[in-house]
């Protein structure tokens, strides 16, 4: 088993998700259900999160990316868990947030070991579970 496959398997386990390797990119296949409530209607949707890492180097660092869809009320809990994880964020960390009244799209990018990125992301998503049971 090569380094990319081995790392992908570890990320899969950390994220409790399936993986797909295409070339030098590993796509993490993870879904999330959102229950969106507006003034007049409510609906539930199952969304696939866009998570990947590519260009894994010998030092085990790779370019990690995630696009996570959240409810506006979930953003504070996600950010606290993401930024207070036991491994500090790398200095080259990038984050961009796009909001509308009902949904937040959070773009995350780091260059670090994919296992660290996956563990941090998994912890941040787990921090949302108590909020999901309230809705």
Coordinates of C-alpha atoms in Angstrom, one line a residue:
X1 CA 0.0 0.0 0.0
X2 CA 1.4 3.4 -1.0
X3 CA 1.6 6.5 1.3
X4 CA -1.4 8.2 -0.4
X5 CA -3.6 5.1 0.1
X6 CA -2.5 4.6 3.7
X7 CA -3.1 8.2 4.6
X8 CA -6.5 8.1 2.8
X9 CA -7.5 5.1 4.8
X10 CA -6.6 6.8 8.1
X11 CA -8.5 10.0 7.0
X12 CA -11.5 7.8 6.1
X13 CA -11.4 6.3 9.6
X14 CA -11.1 9.6 11.4
X15 CA -13.9 11.2 9.4
X16 CA -16.1 8.1 9.4
X17 CA -16.4 8.6 5.6
X18 CA -15.7 6.9 2.3
X19 CA -12.8 8.0 0.1
X20 CA -12.1 8.1 -3.6
X21 CA -8.6 8.6 -5.0
X22 CA -8.3 10.2 -8.4
X23 CA -4.7 10.8 -9.5
X24 CA -2.9 12.6 -6.6
X25 CA -6.1 13.8 -4.9
X26 CA -8.1 12.0 -2.2
X27 CA -11.8 13.0 -2.0
X28 CA -13.5 12.4 1.3
X29 CA -17.2 11.4 0.8
X30 CA -19.1 12.6 3.9
X31 CA -22.7 13.6 4.1
X32 CA -24.5 15.9 6.5
X33 CA -28.2 16.5 7.0
X34 CA -29.4 20.1 7.5
X35 CA -32.8 21.0 8.7
X36 CA -33.4 24.5 7.5
X37 CA -36.2 26.6 8.9
X38 CA -37.5 29.8 7.4
X39 CA -40.4 32.0 8.4
X40 CA -42.8 30.2 6.2
X41 CA -41.4 26.7 5.6
X42 CA -39.0 24.0 6.9
X43 CA -37.1 21.4 4.9
X44 CA -34.4 18.9 5.4
X45 CA -31.6 18.2 3.0
X46 CA -28.8 15.7 2.8
X47 CA -25.6 17.4 1.5
X48 CA -22.3 16.0 0.6
X49 CA -19.4 17.9 2.2
X50 CA -16.6 18.8 -0.2
X51 CA -13.4 17.6 1.5
X52 CA -10.1 16.7 -0.1
X53 CA -6.4 16.6 0.1
X54 CA -3.9 16.5 -2.7
X55 CA -0.2 16.5 -3.5
X56 CA 0.9 14.5 -0.5
X57 CA 4.6 15.0 0.1
X58 CA 7.2 12.8 1.7
X59 CA 6.9 14.9 4.9
X60 CA 3.2 13.8 5.0
X61 CA 2.0 17.4 4.3
X62 CA -0.7 18.0 1.7
X63 CA -3.0 20.7 0.5
X64 CA -6.2 20.1 2.5
X65 CA -9.5 21.7 1.5
X66 CA -13.1 21.6 2.9
X67 CA -16.3 23.4 2.0
X68 CA -18.7 22.9 4.9
X69 CA -22.3 24.0 4.9
X70 CA -23.7 25.0 8.3
X71 CA -26.7 26.7 9.8
X72 CA -25.9 30.2 11.0
X73 CA -26.4 29.2 14.6
X74 CA -23.9 26.3 14.2
X75 CA -21.0 28.6 13.1
X76 CA -19.8 29.7 16.6
X77 CA -19.6 26.1 17.9
X78 CA -17.9 24.9 14.8
X79 CA -15.3 27.8 14.9
X80 CA -14.5 27.2 18.6
X81 CA -14.0 23.5 18.1
X82 CA -12.0 24.0 14.9
X83 CA -9.6 26.7 16.4
X84 CA -9.2 25.2 19.9
X85 CA -8.3 21.7 18.7
X86 CA -5.2 20.2 20.5
X87 CA -3.0 20.6 17.4
X88 CA -2.6 24.3 16.5
X89 CA -3.7 25.5 13.1
X90 CA -0.8 25.9 10.6
X91 CA 0.4 29.4 9.9
X92 CA -0.7 29.1 6.2
X93 CA -4.3 28.4 7.2
X94 CA -7.0 30.1 5.1
X95 CA -10.7 30.5 5.9
X96 CA -13.5 32.2 4.0
X97 CA -17.1 32.4 5.0
X98 CA -20.1 33.1 2.7
X99 CA -23.5 33.7 4.5
X100 CA -27.1 34.1 3.6
X101 CA -29.9 34.2 6.2
X102 CA -30.4 30.4 6.2
X103 CA -27.0 28.8 5.5
X104 CA -23.3 29.4 5.9
X105 CA -20.7 28.1 3.5
X106 CA -17.3 27.8 5.2
X107 CA -14.2 27.3 3.0
X108 CA -11.2 25.9 4.8
X109 CA -7.7 25.4 3.5
X110 CA -4.5 24.2 5.2
X111 CA -1.1 22.7 4.3
X112 CA -0.5 20.1 6.9
X113 CA -0.7 16.4 7.5
X114 CA -4.2 15.2 6.2
X115 CA -4.7 13.2 9.4
X116 CA -4.4 16.4 11.5
X117 CA -6.8 18.2 9.2
X118 CA -9.3 15.4 9.3
X119 CA -9.1 15.0 13.1
X120 CA -9.6 18.7 13.6
X121 CA -12.5 18.8 11.1
X122 CA -14.1 15.7 12.6
X123 CA -13.9 17.3 16.1
X124 CA -15.5 20.5 14.8
X125 CA -18.3 18.5 13.1
X126 CA -18.9 16.5 16.3
X127 CA -19.2 19.8 18.3
X128 CA -22.4 20.4 16.2
X129 CA -24.1 17.2 17.3
X130 CA -25.7 18.7 20.5
X131 CA -27.1 21.5 18.3
X132 CA -28.6 19.0 15.9
X133 CA -30.5 17.2 18.6
X134 CA -32.1 20.6 19.6
X135 CA -33.6 21.3 16.2

